[in-house]
Amino acid sequence: MINSIRSVRRAKGLTLEEVGQRCDPPTTAQTIGRLETGTRNLSLGWMNRIAAALGVDAAELVQLPQDTQLTITAHLGTDGAIAPTRVEQALTARPGEDMIAVRVTSSIGDYRAGDEIWCRRIEGDWASALNRDLLVPRPAGRFFFARLLNVDGEKLHLLPLGAGQRQQVVSNPPWAAVAVRLIRSL
């Protein structure tokens, strides 16, 4: 069993101190850090306290060896889609092998900050993704996330999210990923 407290805490944008203060009764940031790293035993009682502090089910704080984790491939914000600066895992994942995830960091288009968009990788079958949102890789670790408007041979005509954006054309991308699932916490 692998402890996932740190990835859940980071995905929620909380510090160790904030989680400690949200526990009932409150505890120290040092204790939360020790539980995250495994230097202190994670009992069922602690797991339930921390899960309540994070607003998740206790089952989301552990990963069994057979569980598949979905890695966040891009962060989507008003500046577009960019690669994360560190490896991040989606909060709850039971994806297929060809799935990737995008975390929305600021509201844009129909998406809200905190949303996770699961995308299925496709290669060459662009027409199947018409009028759907796509993540398309660009040079230097950047990405383009936009609605696919038209396919002209190997050219994809894409409309970026947000008001007043202009259509962009991407030629012959090595792959793209079509949005298939929106994960939104309520």
PDB file of C-alpha atoms in Angstrom:
ATOM      1  CA  MET A   1       0.000   0.000   0.000  1.00  0.00           C
ATOM      2  CA  ILE A   2       1.375   3.415  -0.990  1.00  0.00           C
ATOM      3  CA  ASN A   3       0.415   6.585   0.897  1.00  0.00           C
ATOM      4  CA  SER A   4      -1.005   9.329  -1.399  1.00  0.00           C
ATOM      5  CA  ILE A   5      -1.534  12.076   1.190  1.00  0.00           C
ATOM      6  CA  ARG A   6       1.096  14.398  -0.305  1.00  0.00           C
ATOM      7  CA  SER A   7      -0.254  14.221  -3.867  1.00  0.00           C
ATOM      8  CA  VAL A   8      -3.837  14.829  -2.680  1.00  0.00           C
ATOM      9  CA  ARG A   9      -2.727  17.716  -0.434  1.00  0.00           C
ATOM     10  CA  ARG A  10      -0.730  19.335  -3.249  1.00  0.00           C
ATOM     11  CA  ALA A  11      -3.564  18.854  -5.744  1.00  0.00           C
ATOM     12  CA  LYS A  12      -5.826  20.717  -3.318  1.00  0.00           C
ATOM     13  CA  GLY A  13      -3.212  23.490  -2.964  1.00  0.00           C
ATOM     14  CA  LEU A  14      -2.821  23.083   0.799  1.00  0.00           C
ATOM     15  CA  THR A  15       0.263  23.369   2.998  1.00  0.00           C
ATOM     16  CA  LEU A  16       1.182  20.895   5.727  1.00  0.00           C
ATOM     17  CA  GLU A  17       0.196  23.502   8.322  1.00  0.00           C
ATOM     18  CA  GLU A  18      -3.222  24.081   6.739  1.00  0.00           C
ATOM     19  CA  VAL A  19      -3.974  20.346   6.750  1.00  0.00           C
ATOM     20  CA  GLY A  20      -2.824  20.081  10.360  1.00  0.00           C
ATOM     21  CA  GLN A  21      -5.134  22.928  11.391  1.00  0.00           C
ATOM     22  CA  ARG A  22      -8.089  21.367   9.542  1.00  0.00           C
ATOM     23  CA  CYS A  23      -7.670  18.074  11.442  1.00  0.00           C
ATOM     24  CA  ASP A  24     -10.042  17.446  14.343  1.00  0.00           C
ATOM     25  CA  PRO A  25      -8.415  17.869  16.791  1.00  0.00           C
ATOM     26  CA  PRO A  26      -5.731  20.035  15.116  1.00  0.00           C
ATOM     27  CA  THR A  27      -2.189  18.687  14.817  1.00  0.00           C
ATOM     28  CA  THR A  28       1.196  19.990  13.691  1.00  0.00           C
ATOM     29  CA  ALA A  29       2.600  20.358  10.182  1.00  0.00           C
ATOM     30  CA  GLN A  30       5.491  18.149  11.318  1.00  0.00           C
ATOM     31  CA  THR A  31       3.103  15.298  12.163  1.00  0.00           C
ATOM     32  CA  ILE A  32       1.340  15.577   8.788  1.00  0.00           C
ATOM     33  CA  GLY A  33       4.741  15.581   7.048  1.00  0.00           C
ATOM     34  CA  ARG A  34       5.824  12.443   8.902  1.00  0.00           C
ATOM     35  CA  LEU A  35       2.574  10.690   7.989  1.00  0.00           C
ATOM     36  CA  GLU A  36       3.010  11.718   4.326  1.00  0.00           C
ATOM     37  CA  THR A  37       6.564  10.407   4.106  1.00  0.00           C
ATOM     38  CA  GLY A  38       5.907   7.221   6.056  1.00  0.00           C
ATOM     39  CA  THR A  39       8.302   8.056   8.906  1.00  0.00           C
ATOM     40  CA  ARG A  40       5.260   7.778  11.176  1.00  0.00           C
ATOM     41  CA  ASN A  41       2.749   4.920  10.914  1.00  0.00           C
ATOM     42  CA  LEU A  42      -0.489   5.844   9.148  1.00  0.00           C
ATOM     43  CA  SER A  43      -3.224   4.295  11.285  1.00  0.00           C
ATOM     44  CA  LEU A  44      -6.848   4.112  10.243  1.00  0.00           C
ATOM     45  CA  GLY A  45      -7.644   6.876  12.735  1.00  0.00           C
ATOM     46  CA  TRP A  46      -5.047   9.203  11.222  1.00  0.00           C
ATOM     47  CA  MET A  47      -6.154   8.332   7.703  1.00  0.00           C
ATOM     48  CA  ASN A  48      -9.774   9.250   8.545  1.00  0.00           C
ATOM     49  CA  ARG A  49      -8.734  12.521  10.256  1.00  0.00           C
ATOM     50  CA  ILE A  50      -6.571  13.597   7.316  1.00  0.00           C
ATOM     51  CA  ALA A  51      -9.176  12.547   4.737  1.00  0.00           C
ATOM     52  CA  ALA A  52     -11.772  14.711   6.521  1.00  0.00           C
ATOM     53  CA  ALA A  53      -9.300  17.618   6.632  1.00  0.00           C
ATOM     54  CA  LEU A  54      -8.692  17.262   2.864  1.00  0.00           C
ATOM     55  CA  GLY A  55     -12.383  16.743   2.041  1.00  0.00           C
ATOM     56  CA  VAL A  56     -11.857  13.340   0.384  1.00  0.00           C
ATOM     57  CA  ASP A  57     -12.700   9.718   1.105  1.00  0.00           C
ATOM     58  CA  ALA A  58     -10.051   7.876   3.125  1.00  0.00           C
ATOM     59  CA  ALA A  59      -9.663   5.410   0.217  1.00  0.00           C
ATOM     60  CA  GLU A  60      -8.254   8.238  -1.918  1.00  0.00           C
ATOM     61  CA  LEU A  61      -5.271   8.540   0.431  1.00  0.00           C
ATOM     62  CA  VAL A  62      -3.855   5.114  -0.367  1.00  0.00           C
ATOM     63  CA  GLN A  63      -2.816   3.436  -3.569  1.00  0.00           C
ATOM     64  CA  LEU A  64      -2.708  -0.314  -3.850  1.00  0.00           C
ATOM     65  CA  PRO A  65      -0.024  -1.885  -6.062  1.00  0.00           C
ATOM     66  CA  GLN A  66      -2.566  -2.853  -8.740  1.00  0.00           C
ATOM     67  CA  ASP A  67      -4.016   0.700  -8.983  1.00  0.00           C
ATOM     68  CA  THR A  68      -3.162   2.719 -12.078  1.00  0.00           C
ATOM     69  CA  GLN A  69      -2.183   6.349 -11.558  1.00  0.00           C
ATOM     70  CA  LEU A  70      -2.879   8.966 -14.210  1.00  0.00           C
ATOM     71  CA  THR A  71      -0.090  11.538 -14.535  1.00  0.00           C
ATOM     72  CA  ILE A  72      -0.996  15.190 -15.146  1.00  0.00           C
ATOM     73  CA  THR A  73       0.445  16.036 -18.585  1.00  0.00           C
ATOM     74  CA  ALA A  74      -0.450  19.741 -18.781  1.00  0.00           C
ATOM     75  CA  HIS A  75      -1.783  22.635 -16.745  1.00  0.00           C
ATOM     76  CA  LEU A  76      -4.465  24.688 -18.488  1.00  0.00           C
ATOM     77  CA  GLY A  77      -4.929  28.364 -17.668  1.00  0.00           C
ATOM     78  CA  THR A  78      -5.567  31.697 -19.317  1.00  0.00           C
ATOM     79  CA  ASP A  79      -2.032  31.566 -20.774  1.00  0.00           C
ATOM     80  CA  GLY A  80      -2.750  28.255 -22.504  1.00  0.00           C
ATOM     81  CA  ALA A  81      -1.661  24.701 -21.761  1.00  0.00           C
ATOM     82  CA  ILE A  82       1.819  24.263 -20.275  1.00  0.00           C
ATOM     83  CA  ALA A  83       3.802  21.345 -18.907  1.00  0.00           C
ATOM     84  CA  PRO A  84       3.843  21.024 -15.098  1.00  0.00           C
ATOM     85  CA  THR A  85       7.101  21.802 -13.303  1.00  0.00           C
ATOM     86  CA  ARG A  86       6.910  18.581 -11.264  1.00  0.00           C
ATOM     87  CA  VAL A  87       5.298  15.169 -11.649  1.00  0.00           C
ATOM     88  CA  GLU A  88       1.659  15.247 -10.488  1.00  0.00           C
ATOM     89  CA  GLN A  89      -0.949  12.524 -10.238  1.00  0.00           C
ATOM     90  CA  ALA A  90      -4.671  12.874 -10.903  1.00  0.00           C
ATOM     91  CA  LEU A  91      -6.701  12.586  -7.702  1.00  0.00           C
ATOM     92  CA  THR A  92      -8.697   9.486  -8.593  1.00  0.00           C
ATOM     93  CA  ALA A  93      -7.782   7.443 -11.599  1.00  0.00           C
ATOM     94  CA  ARG A  94      -8.965   4.249 -13.226  1.00  0.00           C
ATOM     95  CA  PRO A  95      -7.805   5.148 -16.731  1.00  0.00           C
ATOM     96  CA  GLY A  96      -7.085   3.108 -19.807  1.00  0.00           C
ATOM     97  CA  GLU A  97      -3.505   2.824 -21.030  1.00  0.00           C
ATOM     98  CA  ASP A  98      -3.975   5.536 -23.657  1.00  0.00           C
ATOM     99  CA  MET A  99      -5.263   8.191 -21.230  1.00  0.00           C
ATOM    100  CA  ILE A 100      -3.575  11.411 -20.087  1.00  0.00           C
ATOM    101  CA  ALA A 101      -4.857  14.193 -17.833  1.00  0.00           C
ATOM    102  CA  VAL A 102      -4.980  17.983 -17.844  1.00  0.00           C
ATOM    103  CA  ARG A 103      -5.547  19.983 -14.647  1.00  0.00           C
ATOM    104  CA  VAL A 104      -7.266  23.368 -15.068  1.00  0.00           C
ATOM    105  CA  THR A 105      -5.442  25.978 -12.956  1.00  0.00           C
ATOM    106  CA  SER A 106      -7.661  28.965 -13.800  1.00  0.00           C
ATOM    107  CA  SER A 107     -11.133  29.139 -15.300  1.00  0.00           C
ATOM    108  CA  ILE A 108     -11.189  29.263 -19.102  1.00  0.00           C
ATOM    109  CA  GLY A 109     -14.010  28.513 -21.546  1.00  0.00           C
ATOM    110  CA  ASP A 110     -16.345  25.912 -20.023  1.00  0.00           C
ATOM    111  CA  TYR A 111     -13.713  24.710 -17.566  1.00  0.00           C
ATOM    112  CA  ARG A 112     -13.258  25.848 -13.950  1.00  0.00           C
ATOM    113  CA  ALA A 113     -10.144  26.018 -11.807  1.00  0.00           C
ATOM    114  CA  GLY A 114      -9.646  22.615 -10.164  1.00  0.00           C
ATOM    115  CA  ASP A 115     -11.218  20.603 -12.998  1.00  0.00           C
ATOM    116  CA  GLU A 116      -9.368  17.613 -14.382  1.00  0.00           C
ATOM    117  CA  ILE A 117      -9.884  16.712 -18.019  1.00  0.00           C
ATOM    118  CA  TRP A 118      -9.118  13.130 -19.002  1.00  0.00           C
ATOM    119  CA  CYS A 119      -8.060  12.765 -22.608  1.00  0.00           C
ATOM    120  CA  ARG A 120      -7.641   9.697 -24.833  1.00  0.00           C
ATOM    121  CA  ARG A 121      -4.582   9.750 -27.099  1.00  0.00           C
ATOM    122  CA  ILE A 122      -5.239   9.441 -30.809  1.00  0.00           C
ATOM    123  CA  GLU A 123      -2.811   9.323 -33.721  1.00  0.00           C
ATOM    124  CA  GLY A 124      -3.902  10.277 -37.218  1.00  0.00           C
ATOM    125  CA  ASP A 125      -7.648   9.665 -36.730  1.00  0.00           C
ATOM    126  CA  TRP A 126      -8.297  13.399 -36.413  1.00  0.00           C
ATOM    127  CA  ALA A 127     -11.789  13.410 -37.955  1.00  0.00           C
ATOM    128  CA  SER A 128     -13.124  11.351 -35.024  1.00  0.00           C
ATOM    129  CA  ALA A 129     -12.385  14.351 -32.783  1.00  0.00           C
ATOM    130  CA  LEU A 130     -14.180  17.069 -34.785  1.00  0.00           C
ATOM    131  CA  ASN A 131     -15.927  19.640 -32.572  1.00  0.00           C
ATOM    132  CA  ARG A 132     -14.213  18.204 -29.473  1.00  0.00           C
ATOM    133  CA  ASP A 133     -11.533  19.699 -27.276  1.00  0.00           C
ATOM    134  CA  LEU A 134      -7.999  18.430 -28.006  1.00  0.00           C
ATOM    135  CA  LEU A 135      -4.631  18.584 -26.297  1.00  0.00           C
ATOM    136  CA  VAL A 136      -1.921  18.846 -28.976  1.00  0.00           C
ATOM    137  CA  PRO A 137       1.821  18.766 -28.182  1.00  0.00           C
ATOM    138  CA  ARG A 138       4.017  21.658 -29.303  1.00  0.00           C
ATOM    139  CA  PRO A 139       7.800  22.126 -29.199  1.00  0.00           C
ATOM    140  CA  ALA A 140       9.687  22.806 -25.954  1.00  0.00           C
ATOM    141  CA  GLY A 141       7.282  21.007 -23.620  1.00  0.00           C
ATOM    142  CA  ARG A 142       4.297  23.212 -24.417  1.00  0.00           C
ATOM    143  CA  PHE A 143       0.815  22.153 -25.410  1.00  0.00           C
ATOM    144  CA  PHE A 144      -2.149  23.570 -27.248  1.00  0.00           C
ATOM    145  CA  PHE A 145      -5.645  22.909 -25.864  1.00  0.00           C
ATOM    146  CA  ALA A 146      -8.445  23.930 -28.209  1.00  0.00           C
ATOM    147  CA  ARG A 147     -11.595  22.871 -30.056  1.00  0.00           C
ATOM    148  CA  LEU A 148     -10.966  20.999 -33.328  1.00  0.00           C
ATOM    149  CA  LEU A 149     -12.931  22.841 -36.036  1.00  0.00           C
ATOM    150  CA  ASN A 150     -11.662  21.252 -39.227  1.00  0.00           C
ATOM    151  CA  VAL A 151      -9.191  18.722 -40.588  1.00  0.00           C
ATOM    152  CA  ASP A 152      -7.422  19.504 -43.865  1.00  0.00           C
ATOM    153  CA  GLY A 153      -5.149  16.556 -44.629  1.00  0.00           C
ATOM    154  CA  GLU A 154      -2.654  16.600 -41.751  1.00  0.00           C
ATOM    155  CA  LYS A 155      -3.539  20.186 -40.763  1.00  0.00           C
ATOM    156  CA  LEU A 156      -5.721  20.656 -37.695  1.00  0.00           C
ATOM    157  CA  HIS A 157      -7.736  23.884 -37.500  1.00  0.00           C
ATOM    158  CA  LEU A 158      -8.144  24.667 -33.802  1.00  0.00           C
ATOM    159  CA  LEU A 159     -10.025  27.373 -31.892  1.00  0.00           C
ATOM    160  CA  PRO A 160      -8.453  28.174 -28.501  1.00  0.00           C
ATOM    161  CA  LEU A 161     -10.707  28.434 -25.466  1.00  0.00           C
ATOM    162  CA  GLY A 162     -11.788  31.854 -24.219  1.00  0.00           C
ATOM    163  CA  ALA A 163     -13.362  34.889 -25.787  1.00  0.00           C
ATOM    164  CA  GLY A 164     -11.759  36.642 -28.768  1.00  0.00           C
ATOM    165  CA  GLN A 165      -9.304  33.891 -29.671  1.00  0.00           C
ATOM    166  CA  ARG A 166      -8.206  33.341 -33.262  1.00  0.00           C
ATOM    167  CA  GLN A 167      -8.156  30.042 -35.084  1.00  0.00           C
ATOM    168  CA  GLN A 168      -4.774  28.325 -35.136  1.00  0.00           C
ATOM    169  CA  VAL A 169      -3.474  25.664 -37.538  1.00  0.00           C
ATOM    170  CA  VAL A 170      -1.207  22.851 -36.367  1.00  0.00           C
ATOM    171  CA  SER A 171       0.427  20.743 -39.071  1.00  0.00           C
ATOM    172  CA  ASN A 172       1.123  17.045 -38.686  1.00  0.00           C
ATOM    173  CA  PRO A 173       1.199  16.647 -34.890  1.00  0.00           C
ATOM    174  CA  PRO A 174       2.738  13.360 -33.686  1.00  0.00           C
ATOM    175  CA  TRP A 175      -0.397  12.734 -31.571  1.00  0.00           C
ATOM    176  CA  ALA A 176      -3.320  14.506 -29.978  1.00  0.00           C
ATOM    177  CA  ALA A 177      -5.593  13.651 -27.086  1.00  0.00           C
ATOM    178  CA  VAL A 178      -9.352  14.174 -27.239  1.00  0.00           C
ATOM    179  CA  ALA A 179     -11.179  15.203 -24.054  1.00  0.00           C
ATOM    180  CA  VAL A 180     -13.379  12.304 -22.927  1.00  0.00           C
ATOM    181  CA  ARG A 181     -14.055  12.917 -19.226  1.00  0.00           C
ATOM    182  CA  LEU A 182     -14.393  15.941 -16.994  1.00  0.00           C
ATOM    183  CA  ILE A 183     -13.642  15.434 -13.309  1.00  0.00           C
ATOM    184  CA  ARG A 184     -15.110  18.294 -11.275  1.00  0.00           C
ATOM    185  CA  SER A 185     -15.386  18.444  -7.533  1.00  0.00           C
ATOM    186  CA  LEU A 186     -18.600  19.983  -6.282  1.00  0.00           C
TER     187      LEU A 186
END
